[in-house]
Short mmCIF file of C-alpha atoms and ligand atoms in Angstrom, two decimals:
data_model
loop_
_atom_site.label_atom_id
_atom_site.label_comp_id
_atom_site.label_asym_id
_atom_site.label_seq_id
_atom_site.Cartn_x
_atom_site.Cartn_y
_atom_site.Cartn_z
CA MET A 73 14.36 5.99 -1.60
CA ASN A 74 16.29 9.08 -0.57
CA LYS A 75 18.73 8.64 -3.44
CA LYS A 76 15.97 7.75 -5.92
CA ILE A 77 13.93 10.89 -5.21
CA PHE A 78 17.07 13.01 -5.27
CA ASN A 79 18.17 11.59 -8.63
CA ALA A 80 14.69 12.01 -10.11
CA ILE A 81 14.50 15.70 -9.15
CA TRP A 82 18.06 16.31 -10.25
CA ILE A 83 17.58 14.64 -13.64
CA VAL A 84 14.32 16.54 -14.28
CA ALA A 85 16.01 19.84 -13.44
CA ILE A 86 18.93 19.13 -15.80
CA VAL A 87 16.68 17.94 -18.64
CA VAL A 88 14.43 21.02 -18.33
CA PHE A 89 17.49 23.25 -18.29
CA LEU A 90 19.04 21.63 -21.40
CA ALA A 91 15.71 21.72 -23.27
CA SER A 92 15.34 25.46 -22.46
CA LEU A 93 18.91 26.07 -23.59
CA ILE A 94 18.32 24.35 -26.94
CA PHE A 95 15.09 26.29 -27.39
CA ILE A 96 16.75 29.62 -26.56
CA MET A 97 19.62 28.83 -28.95
CA GLY A 98 17.12 28.09 -31.75
CA VAL A 99 15.22 31.33 -31.15
CA SER A 100 18.49 33.34 -30.94
CA TYR A 101 19.75 31.78 -34.17
CA ASN A 102 16.59 32.84 -35.99
CA TYR A 103 16.77 36.29 -34.50
CA PHE A 104 20.38 36.83 -35.48
CA SER A 105 19.76 35.54 -39.00
CA GLY A 106 16.95 38.13 -39.31
CA VAL A 107 19.25 40.88 -38.04
CA GLN A 108 21.97 39.79 -40.50
CA LEU A 109 19.54 39.91 -43.43
CA LYS A 110 18.32 43.36 -42.38
CA GLN A 111 21.90 44.61 -42.18
CA LEU A 112 22.60 43.19 -45.61
CA LYS A 113 19.62 45.07 -46.98
CA THR A 114 20.89 48.37 -45.52
CA GLU A 115 24.33 47.71 -47.01
CA ALA A 116 22.74 46.88 -50.37
CA GLU A 117 20.81 50.16 -50.29
CA LEU A 118 24.03 52.09 -49.61
CA ALA A 119 25.84 50.24 -52.39
CA SER A 120 22.99 50.90 -54.82
CA GLN A 121 23.30 54.61 -54.16
CA GLY A 122 27.10 54.41 -54.67
CA VAL A 123 26.73 52.54 -57.97
CA SER A 124 23.99 54.92 -59.16
CA MET A 125 26.40 57.81 -58.68
CA SER A 126 29.85 56.47 -59.59
CA ARG A 127 29.16 53.16 -61.42
CA LEU A 128 32.20 50.85 -61.69
CA ASP A 129 34.51 53.36 -60.04
CA TYR A 130 32.55 53.00 -56.86
CA LEU A 131 32.61 49.23 -57.01
CA ASN A 132 36.32 49.06 -57.76
CA SER A 133 37.10 51.35 -54.87
CA LEU A 134 35.19 49.13 -52.40
CA GLU A 135 37.09 47.07 -49.91
CA ALA A 136 34.30 44.81 -48.75
CA LYS A 137 35.72 41.76 -47.04
CA ASP A 138 32.65 40.49 -45.26
CA TYR A 139 30.39 40.93 -48.25
CA ARG A 140 30.32 39.73 -51.76
CA ILE A 141 29.01 42.39 -54.11
CA THR A 142 27.71 41.68 -57.61
CA TRP A 143 26.39 44.04 -60.24
CA ILE A 144 24.05 42.47 -62.75
CA ASP A 145 22.71 44.04 -65.89
CA ALA A 146 18.98 44.08 -66.65
CA ASP A 147 19.46 41.07 -69.01
CA GLY A 148 21.17 38.98 -66.30
CA THR A 149 24.75 39.52 -67.46
CA VAL A 150 27.16 39.90 -64.55
CA LEU A 151 28.94 43.26 -64.91
CA PHE A 152 30.99 43.10 -61.73
CA ASP A 153 31.78 40.74 -58.87
CA ASN A 154 34.32 41.38 -56.17
CA ALA A 155 34.97 37.68 -55.50
CA ILE A 156 35.02 36.02 -58.92
CA ASN A 157 35.89 37.29 -62.36
CA ALA A 158 32.63 38.65 -63.79
CA ASN A 159 33.37 37.33 -67.33
CA GLU A 160 33.44 33.77 -66.09
CA MET A 161 30.09 34.00 -64.36
CA GLU A 162 26.89 32.66 -65.94
CA ASN A 163 23.77 34.66 -66.58
CA HIS A 164 22.06 35.55 -63.28
CA MET A 165 18.56 36.11 -64.69
CA GLU A 166 17.19 32.96 -63.03
CA ARG A 167 18.43 33.71 -59.47
CA GLU A 168 15.48 34.12 -57.16
CA GLU A 169 16.54 37.41 -55.56
CA ILE A 170 17.38 38.91 -59.01
CA LYS A 171 14.02 37.92 -60.41
CA GLU A 172 12.29 39.48 -57.41
CA ALA A 173 14.37 42.65 -57.57
CA LEU A 174 13.70 43.07 -61.32
CA ALA A 175 10.00 42.63 -60.73
CA ASP A 176 9.49 44.50 -57.42
CA GLY A 177 12.59 46.64 -56.94
CA TYR A 178 13.88 44.51 -54.06
CA GLY A 179 14.51 40.77 -53.56
CA GLU A 180 16.19 38.50 -51.09
CA SER A 181 16.88 34.78 -50.65
CA VAL A 182 18.80 32.31 -48.54
CA ARG A 183 20.48 29.32 -50.25
CA TYR A 184 23.71 27.55 -50.97
CA SER A 185 25.56 29.59 -53.52
CA ASN A 186 26.64 27.87 -56.73
CA THR A 187 30.12 29.20 -56.62
CA LEU A 188 30.76 29.17 -52.91
CA SER A 189 29.95 26.26 -50.66
CA ASP A 190 28.49 28.09 -47.64
CA LYS A 191 24.89 29.00 -46.99
CA GLN A 192 24.46 32.49 -48.31
CA LEU A 193 22.10 35.37 -47.66
CA TYR A 194 21.32 37.48 -50.72
CA SER A 195 19.84 40.95 -50.89
CA ALA A 196 19.27 42.57 -54.30
CA ILE A 197 18.11 46.11 -55.30
CA ARG A 198 17.12 47.34 -58.75
CA LEU A 199 18.76 50.58 -59.85
CA SER A 200 17.01 53.27 -61.92
CA ASP A 201 18.74 52.00 -65.12
CA GLY A 202 17.23 48.52 -64.64
CA SER A 203 20.49 46.90 -63.51
CA VAL A 204 20.63 45.14 -60.12
CA ILE A 205 23.14 45.44 -57.31
CA ARG A 206 23.31 42.35 -55.09
CA LEU A 207 25.03 41.88 -51.77
CA SER A 208 25.56 38.52 -50.15
CA SER A 209 27.16 37.28 -47.00
CA VAL A 210 27.70 33.91 -45.39
CA GLN A 211 24.94 33.05 -42.95
CA MET A 212 26.12 32.58 -39.38
CA ALA A 213 26.34 28.82 -38.60
CA VAL A 214 24.76 27.46 -35.40
CA TRP A 215 28.10 26.41 -34.02
CA THR A 216 29.43 29.93 -34.63
CA LEU A 217 26.63 31.21 -32.45
CA LEU A 218 27.37 28.51 -29.89
CA MET A 219 31.04 29.36 -29.87
CA GLY A 220 30.12 32.97 -29.26
CA PHE A 221 27.98 31.97 -26.30
CA ALA A 222 30.32 29.26 -24.99
CA GLN A 223 31.63 31.14 -22.00
CA PRO A 224 28.34 32.45 -20.62
CA ILE A 225 26.66 29.08 -21.34
CA CYS A 226 29.31 27.20 -19.36
CA PHE A 227 28.88 29.65 -16.53
CA VAL A 228 25.08 29.26 -16.55
CA ILE A 229 25.40 25.44 -16.72
CA LEU A 230 27.63 25.44 -13.65
CA ILE A 231 25.23 27.67 -11.74
CA ALA A 232 22.24 25.56 -12.87
CA LEU A 233 23.99 22.35 -11.76
CA ALA A 234 24.78 23.79 -8.36
CA LEU A 235 21.26 25.18 -7.96
CA SER A 236 19.65 21.87 -9.06
CA PHE A 237 21.81 20.01 -6.59
CA VAL A 238 20.84 22.26 -3.67
CA LEU A 239 17.20 22.28 -4.74
CA ALA A 240 17.08 18.49 -5.19
CA SER A 241 18.57 17.83 -1.76
CA ARG A 242 16.22 20.31 -0.06
CA LEU A 243 13.16 18.92 -1.87
CA THR A 244 14.14 15.33 -1.07
CA LYS A 245 14.44 16.29 2.59
CA ARG A 246 11.08 18.05 2.54
CA ILE A 247 9.36 15.05 0.94
CA LEU A 248 10.94 12.43 3.17
CA THR A 249 10.97 14.12 6.57
CA PRO A 250 7.18 13.86 7.14
CA ILE A 251 7.15 10.25 5.88
CA ASN A 252 10.04 9.26 8.14
CA SER A 253 8.45 10.84 11.17
CA ILE A 254 5.17 8.90 10.87
CA ASP A 255 4.58 6.98 14.07
CA PRO A 256 3.16 3.61 12.92
CA ASP A 257 1.39 3.22 16.25
CA ASP A 258 -0.25 6.63 15.99
CA PRO A 259 -0.29 7.55 12.28
CA LEU A 260 -3.02 10.22 12.61
CA GLN A 261 -0.87 12.31 14.99
CA HIS A 262 0.11 14.91 12.33
CA ILE A 263 -3.00 14.62 10.17
CA ASN A 264 -3.86 18.35 10.45
CA GLU A 265 -0.38 19.59 9.57
CA GLU A 266 0.25 21.13 6.14
CA GLU A 267 3.20 18.87 5.24
CA TYR A 268 1.07 15.77 5.72
CA LYS A 269 -1.88 16.90 3.58
CA GLU A 270 -0.91 14.78 0.54
CA ILE A 271 -0.31 11.60 2.54
CA VAL A 272 -3.54 11.68 4.57
CA PRO A 273 -4.96 8.66 2.62
CA LEU A 274 -1.77 6.70 3.44
CA LEU A 275 -2.03 7.68 7.13
CA ARG A 276 -5.66 6.62 7.25
CA ARG A 277 -4.80 3.31 5.61
CA ILE A 278 -2.05 2.65 8.19
CA GLN A 279 -4.53 3.48 10.97
CA PHE A 280 -7.15 1.16 9.44
CA GLN A 281 -4.63 -1.68 9.16
CA ASN A 282 -3.49 -1.08 12.73
CA GLU A 283 -7.05 -1.46 13.95
CA GLN A 284 -7.51 -4.57 11.80
CA LEU A 285 -4.30 -6.04 13.24
CA LYS A 286 -5.49 -5.33 16.79
CA ARG A 287 -8.83 -6.99 16.03
CA ASP A 288 -7.08 -10.01 14.50
CA GLN A 289 -4.74 -10.17 17.49
CA LYS A 290 -7.71 -10.17 19.86
CA GLU A 291 -9.38 -12.92 17.86
CA ILE A 292 -6.19 -15.00 17.85
CA GLU A 293 -5.87 -14.55 21.63
CA LYS A 294 -9.53 -15.49 22.11
CA ALA A 295 -9.13 -18.58 19.95
CA ALA A 296 -5.98 -19.55 21.88
CA LEU A 297 -7.85 -19.18 25.17
CA ILE A 298 -10.74 -21.29 23.91
CA ARG A 299 -8.29 -23.96 22.75
CA GLN A 300 -6.52 -23.87 26.11
CA GLU A 301 -9.82 -24.24 27.97
CA PHE A 302 -10.87 -27.04 25.65
CA THR A 303 -7.61 -28.94 26.21
CA ALA A 304 -7.97 -28.54 29.98
CA ASN A 305 -11.57 -29.75 29.81
CA VAL A 306 -10.66 -32.71 27.59
CA SER A 307 -7.93 -33.80 30.02
CA HIS A 308 -10.31 -33.48 32.92
CA GLU A 309 -13.13 -35.36 31.15
CA LEU A 310 -10.76 -38.18 30.14
CA LYS A 311 -9.21 -38.45 33.57
CA THR A 312 -12.51 -39.15 35.34
CA PRO A 313 -13.38 -42.41 33.52
CA LEU A 314 -9.70 -43.42 33.52
CA HIS A 315 -9.48 -43.04 37.29
CA ALA A 316 -12.66 -45.03 37.71
CA ILE A 317 -11.38 -47.82 35.42
CA SER A 318 -7.99 -48.03 37.14
CA GLY A 319 -9.72 -47.96 40.57
CA TYR A 320 -12.01 -50.89 39.67
CA ALA A 321 -9.11 -52.77 38.07
CA GLU A 322 -6.97 -52.27 41.17
CA LEU A 323 -9.70 -53.64 43.43
CA LEU A 324 -10.10 -56.66 41.13
CA GLU A 325 -6.35 -57.19 40.96
CA ASN A 326 -6.01 -57.17 44.75
CA GLU A 327 -8.89 -59.64 45.04
CA MET A 328 -10.81 -57.16 47.12
CA VAL A 329 -14.03 -57.79 45.22
CA LYS A 330 -16.41 -60.50 46.22
CA GLU A 331 -17.12 -63.17 43.66
CA VAL A 332 -20.68 -61.90 43.12
CA ASP A 333 -19.50 -58.31 42.55
CA ILE A 334 -16.99 -59.17 39.84
CA LYS A 335 -19.64 -59.00 37.08
CA PRO A 336 -21.06 -55.59 38.10
CA PHE A 337 -17.46 -54.30 38.39
CA ALA A 338 -16.66 -55.50 34.90
CA GLY A 339 -19.87 -53.84 33.75
CA LYS A 340 -18.75 -50.54 35.29
CA ILE A 341 -15.35 -50.81 33.59
CA ARG A 342 -17.09 -51.40 30.25
CA GLU A 343 -19.45 -48.45 30.87
CA GLU A 344 -16.58 -46.10 31.62
CA SER A 345 -14.60 -47.23 28.57
CA THR A 346 -17.69 -46.74 26.38
CA ARG A 347 -17.97 -43.19 27.76
CA MET A 348 -14.29 -42.63 26.94
CA THR A 349 -14.69 -43.98 23.44
CA LYS A 350 -17.70 -41.69 22.87
CA LEU A 351 -15.75 -38.73 24.24
CA VAL A 352 -12.76 -39.42 21.99
CA GLU A 353 -15.07 -39.81 18.98
CA ASP A 354 -16.81 -36.51 19.74
CA ILE A 355 -13.45 -34.74 20.18
CA ILE A 356 -12.25 -36.08 16.83
CA ASP A 357 -15.50 -34.90 15.16
CA LEU A 358 -15.21 -31.47 16.72
CA THR A 359 -11.56 -31.08 15.72
CA ARG A 360 -12.46 -31.88 12.11
CA LEU A 361 -15.30 -29.33 12.26
CA ASP A 362 -12.92 -26.75 13.73
CA ASN A 363 -10.91 -26.98 10.53
CA GLY A 364 -13.98 -25.66 8.70
CA GLY A 365 -14.93 -29.02 7.18
CA VAL A 366 -12.52 -28.46 4.25
CA ASP A 367 -11.81 -32.18 3.87
CA MET A 368 -15.51 -33.06 3.80
CA LYS A 369 -17.29 -34.13 0.65
CA TRP A 370 -20.43 -32.29 -0.44
CA GLU A 371 -22.93 -34.60 -2.07
CA LYS A 372 -26.50 -34.70 -3.27
CA CYS A 373 -28.52 -36.27 -0.46
CA ASP A 374 -32.03 -36.51 0.97
CA ILE A 375 -32.35 -35.02 4.46
CA TYR A 376 -35.58 -36.94 5.11
CA ARG A 377 -33.81 -40.26 4.44
CA ILE A 378 -30.87 -39.22 6.65
CA ALA A 379 -33.35 -38.42 9.46
CA GLU A 380 -34.94 -41.86 9.06
CA ASN A 381 -31.51 -43.53 9.39
CA ALA A 382 -30.61 -41.51 12.48
CA ILE A 383 -33.92 -42.43 14.15
CA ASP A 384 -33.37 -46.13 13.28
CA SER A 385 -29.98 -46.10 15.03
CA LEU A 386 -31.55 -44.62 18.15
CA GLU A 387 -34.50 -47.02 18.29
CA VAL A 388 -32.91 -49.32 20.89
CA VAL A 389 -32.00 -46.43 23.23
CA ALA A 390 -35.45 -44.90 22.80
CA SER A 391 -37.32 -48.07 23.63
CA SER A 392 -35.04 -48.77 26.62
CA LEU A 393 -36.02 -45.36 28.02
CA ASP A 394 -39.65 -45.85 26.98
CA VAL A 395 -39.67 -42.91 24.59
CA THR A 396 -41.46 -43.08 21.23
CA VAL A 397 -39.87 -41.43 18.22
CA SER A 398 -41.86 -40.51 15.08
CA ILE A 399 -41.02 -38.78 11.82
CA GLN A 400 -43.11 -36.74 9.45
CA GLY A 401 -42.51 -34.63 6.38
CA SER A 402 -41.41 -35.45 2.88
CA ASP A 403 -38.34 -36.09 0.72
CA ALA A 404 -35.92 -33.17 1.00
CA PRO A 405 -33.22 -33.42 -1.69
CA SER A 406 -30.32 -31.18 -0.82
CA LEU A 407 -26.61 -30.64 -1.37
CA GLY A 408 -24.60 -31.13 1.80
CA VAL A 409 -22.14 -33.25 3.76
CA PRO A 410 -24.18 -36.40 4.57
CA GLN A 411 -22.19 -37.37 7.72
CA LEU A 412 -22.66 -33.87 9.14
CA LEU A 413 -26.40 -33.75 8.37
CA TYR A 414 -26.68 -37.21 10.01
CA SER A 415 -24.69 -35.98 13.00
CA ILE A 416 -27.01 -32.94 13.42
CA ILE A 417 -30.20 -35.03 13.46
CA TYR A 418 -28.66 -37.90 15.46
CA ASN A 419 -27.38 -35.60 18.27
CA LEU A 420 -30.65 -33.62 18.47
CA CYS A 421 -32.74 -36.81 18.63
CA ASP A 422 -30.30 -38.41 21.07
CA ASN A 423 -30.73 -35.42 23.43
CA ALA A 424 -34.52 -35.38 22.92
CA ILE A 425 -34.63 -39.08 23.97
CA LYS A 426 -32.06 -38.79 26.80
CA TYR A 427 -33.58 -35.72 28.46
CA ASN A 428 -37.12 -37.07 28.30
CA HIS A 429 -39.52 -38.79 30.68
CA ALA A 430 -40.52 -42.40 30.51
CA GLY A 431 -43.57 -42.56 28.26
CA GLY A 432 -42.53 -39.33 26.53
CA SER A 433 -42.20 -38.76 22.81
CA VAL A 434 -39.95 -37.22 20.18
CA GLU A 435 -41.32 -35.85 16.94
CA VAL A 436 -39.01 -35.23 13.99
CA THR A 437 -40.26 -33.11 11.08
CA VAL A 438 -38.43 -32.58 7.78
CA GLN A 439 -39.94 -29.77 5.68
CA PRO A 440 -38.46 -29.03 2.28
CA LYS A 441 -39.01 -25.34 1.37
CA LYS A 442 -38.11 -23.29 -1.71
CA TYR A 443 -34.77 -21.99 -0.42
CA GLU A 444 -34.12 -24.19 2.62
CA THR A 445 -34.98 -27.39 4.43
CA ILE A 446 -36.37 -27.12 7.96
CA ILE A 447 -35.63 -29.88 10.46
CA ILE A 448 -37.60 -29.78 13.72
CA VAL A 449 -36.87 -32.10 16.66
CA LYS A 450 -39.54 -31.66 19.32
CA ASP A 451 -39.65 -33.55 22.60
CA THR A 452 -41.88 -33.77 25.65
CA GLY A 453 -38.82 -33.88 27.94
CA ILE A 454 -37.50 -31.99 30.95
CA GLY A 455 -36.93 -28.72 29.07
CA ILE A 456 -34.11 -26.21 29.51
CA SER A 457 -34.22 -23.12 31.74
CA GLU A 458 -33.86 -19.72 30.12
CA GLU A 459 -30.42 -18.97 31.62
CA SER A 460 -29.06 -22.32 30.42
CA LEU A 461 -30.48 -21.89 26.90
CA GLU A 462 -27.68 -19.48 25.97
CA ARG A 463 -24.99 -21.87 27.12
CA ILE A 464 -26.04 -25.32 25.89
CA PHE A 465 -24.00 -24.95 22.65
CA GLU A 466 -20.78 -24.35 24.61
CA ARG A 467 -18.28 -27.21 24.76
CA PHE A 468 -18.70 -29.41 27.82
CA TYR A 469 -21.62 -27.37 29.14
CA ARG A 470 -24.26 -29.53 30.78
CA VAL A 471 -27.33 -28.27 32.62
CA ASP A 472 -27.32 -31.23 34.96
CA LYS A 473 -23.92 -32.88 34.95
CA SER A 474 -24.95 -36.04 36.81
CA ARG A 475 -27.96 -36.60 34.58
CA SER A 476 -25.86 -36.10 31.47
CA LYS A 477 -23.30 -38.58 32.76
CA GLU A 478 -26.02 -41.05 33.68
CA VAL A 479 -27.31 -41.05 30.10
CA GLY A 480 -23.81 -41.19 28.61
CA GLY A 481 -23.55 -37.54 27.55
CA THR A 482 -20.21 -35.91 26.77
CA GLY A 483 -21.29 -32.27 26.76
CA LEU A 484 -20.09 -31.99 23.14
CA GLY A 485 -23.19 -33.07 21.20
CA LEU A 486 -24.69 -29.60 20.69
CA SER A 487 -21.25 -28.06 19.90
CA ILE A 488 -20.94 -30.57 17.09
CA VAL A 489 -24.49 -29.71 15.93
CA LYS A 490 -23.73 -25.95 15.97
CA HIS A 491 -20.55 -26.38 13.91
CA ALA A 492 -22.14 -28.75 11.42
CA VAL A 493 -25.04 -26.30 10.90
CA MET A 494 -22.54 -23.44 10.45
CA ILE A 495 -20.61 -25.36 7.78
CA HIS A 496 -23.92 -25.68 5.86
CA ASN A 497 -24.51 -21.92 6.34
CA GLY A 498 -27.64 -22.82 8.28
CA LYS A 499 -29.26 -21.59 11.48
CA ILE A 500 -30.41 -23.26 14.69
CA GLU A 501 -33.05 -21.99 17.09
CA VAL A 502 -34.21 -23.45 20.45
CA LYS A 503 -37.58 -23.09 22.09
CA SER A 504 -37.92 -24.72 25.48
CA LYS A 505 -39.99 -24.68 28.62
CA VAL A 506 -38.88 -26.42 31.80
CA GLY A 507 -41.09 -29.40 32.48
CA GLU A 508 -42.85 -29.19 29.11
CA GLY A 509 -40.24 -29.98 26.52
CA THR A 510 -37.82 -28.63 23.94
CA GLU A 511 -38.05 -27.81 20.26
CA MET A 512 -34.89 -27.52 18.14
CA ILE A 513 -35.41 -25.87 14.75
CA VAL A 514 -32.65 -26.16 12.16
CA SER A 515 -32.73 -24.55 8.72
CA ILE A 516 -30.31 -25.72 6.04
CA PRO A 517 -30.17 -23.58 2.86
CA ASN A 518 -30.58 -25.45 -0.43
CA LYS A 519 -27.11 -24.90 -1.77
CA GLN A 520 -26.95 -24.61 -5.56
CA GLU A 521 -24.49 -26.84 -7.37
P1 LIG B 14 -24.63 -33.92 26.35
O1 LIG B 14 -23.64 -34.85 25.79
O2 LIG B 14 -24.43 -33.65 27.79
O3 LIG B 14 -26.03 -34.25 25.99
P2 LIG B 14 -24.99 -31.67 24.60
O4 LIG B 14 -24.02 -30.70 24.10
O5 LIG B 14 -25.69 -32.52 23.61
O6 LIG B 14 -24.26 -32.53 25.69
O7 LIG B 14 -26.06 -30.87 25.41
C1 LIG B 14 -25.67 -29.97 26.39
C2 LIG B 14 -26.66 -29.89 27.50
O8 LIG B 14 -27.89 -29.30 27.06
C3 LIG B 14 -27.08 -31.25 28.01
O9 LIG B 14 -26.20 -31.69 29.02
C4 LIG B 14 -28.45 -30.96 28.56
O10 LIG B 14 -28.35 -30.48 29.89
C5 LIG B 14 -29.00 -29.87 27.69
N1 LIG B 14 -29.93 -30.40 26.64
C6 LIG B 14 -29.63 -30.64 25.38
N2 LIG B 14 -30.72 -31.05 24.70
C7 LIG B 14 -31.73 -31.09 25.55
C8 LIG B 14 -33.11 -31.43 25.46
N3 LIG B 14 -33.67 -31.84 24.32
N4 LIG B 14 -33.87 -31.30 26.56
C9 LIG B 14 -33.30 -30.89 27.70
N5 LIG B 14 -32.02 -30.55 27.88
C10 LIG B 14 -31.24 -30.65 26.81
#
């Protein structure tokens, strides 16, 4: 970066310098050509006076080395030329400067001469007898000018190179010093200083990204903590039934159980293993939901029909606890993940049956609306206290642990419901009164295909 900026400044300085030099040379060349032409005119005027007075004698006595002098008669015949024999020269009537001089008294032109190969400047003056005296000289070539300037130009180039070098290194330093001294942890430190004015947007962006990083870091830490807690809880929840099973098995193995108690013991072992199976199933479901449900298939389905199926599966449990379950509403076609929608309704109904009284009831309502489908699961059960309401969606949270265990709860049902609703971009709301019952209201948006 240092080298790049330095080179850029250095190259720009050199290019600007060379461009100025070429421009100045061009302007100087034009200026000197003008001066040369003016000088030629003065010389021509002097010569015209000389010829007017002494005619050929004057011309013959001239020792002009830098000029070519030609005397042309009014009809174009060359009377004298100090470079070429006048008799051999063609009629000059058609030469531009002669034509002009004959017409206006004075004429000039710049062109390649016919007889000499250089670019020539011509200046012609008409005398009182109608003849014309013409002076010409070779125009200064660009390289001649350059050669004349060579020494000072070289000197200026050297100075310019040295100056550009010093300037480029100082500028590079000035640009880079503020950037290098930015503290990434506190980028706004120098925000009010003059040198940092241009990079304020960059500083603000660094600050913004710092804050974002901190937020992300906090979220990652929080997620790690939740995972840690979850793992600890899972181990604990799995250990309890495992200990019970191994305890019963040990008693059976050591023949410490009376013949009549063998059956109830086997029943307890089966009960505990069923609890474990349910726990493992719930954990698997939750882990899949934690991944955002990416591997789940969205399909066209009818929420009312799904609710009917869930209720059918729970019929045996409901009647064993003497709870009646009913459904009302109408067909609710929707786009969603059928297993998740089933899981939502199944878990809500399961809770409504489990935490109910004998003779109680559960009422499921499926209401298709314009933009969403509302699912209501209302029970006449034990209800949930206000302080517990906030926590029931937490993993492994149970209001009454022993009651939950008694009815085969894992403490994960509502966490699964919450996640499944979230994946459908839906909402869940709970209304409950202790001793009166609970109402769970879920809204699932009608996702467009
Ligand atoms: P569990 O497997 O223990 O039922 P959930 O996550 O489904 O776990 O529910 C968490 C807790 O919320 C339950 O242990 C219970 O105390 C309470 N709960 C859930 N639904 C109801 C309900 N309909 N009526 C009363 N309490 C409920």
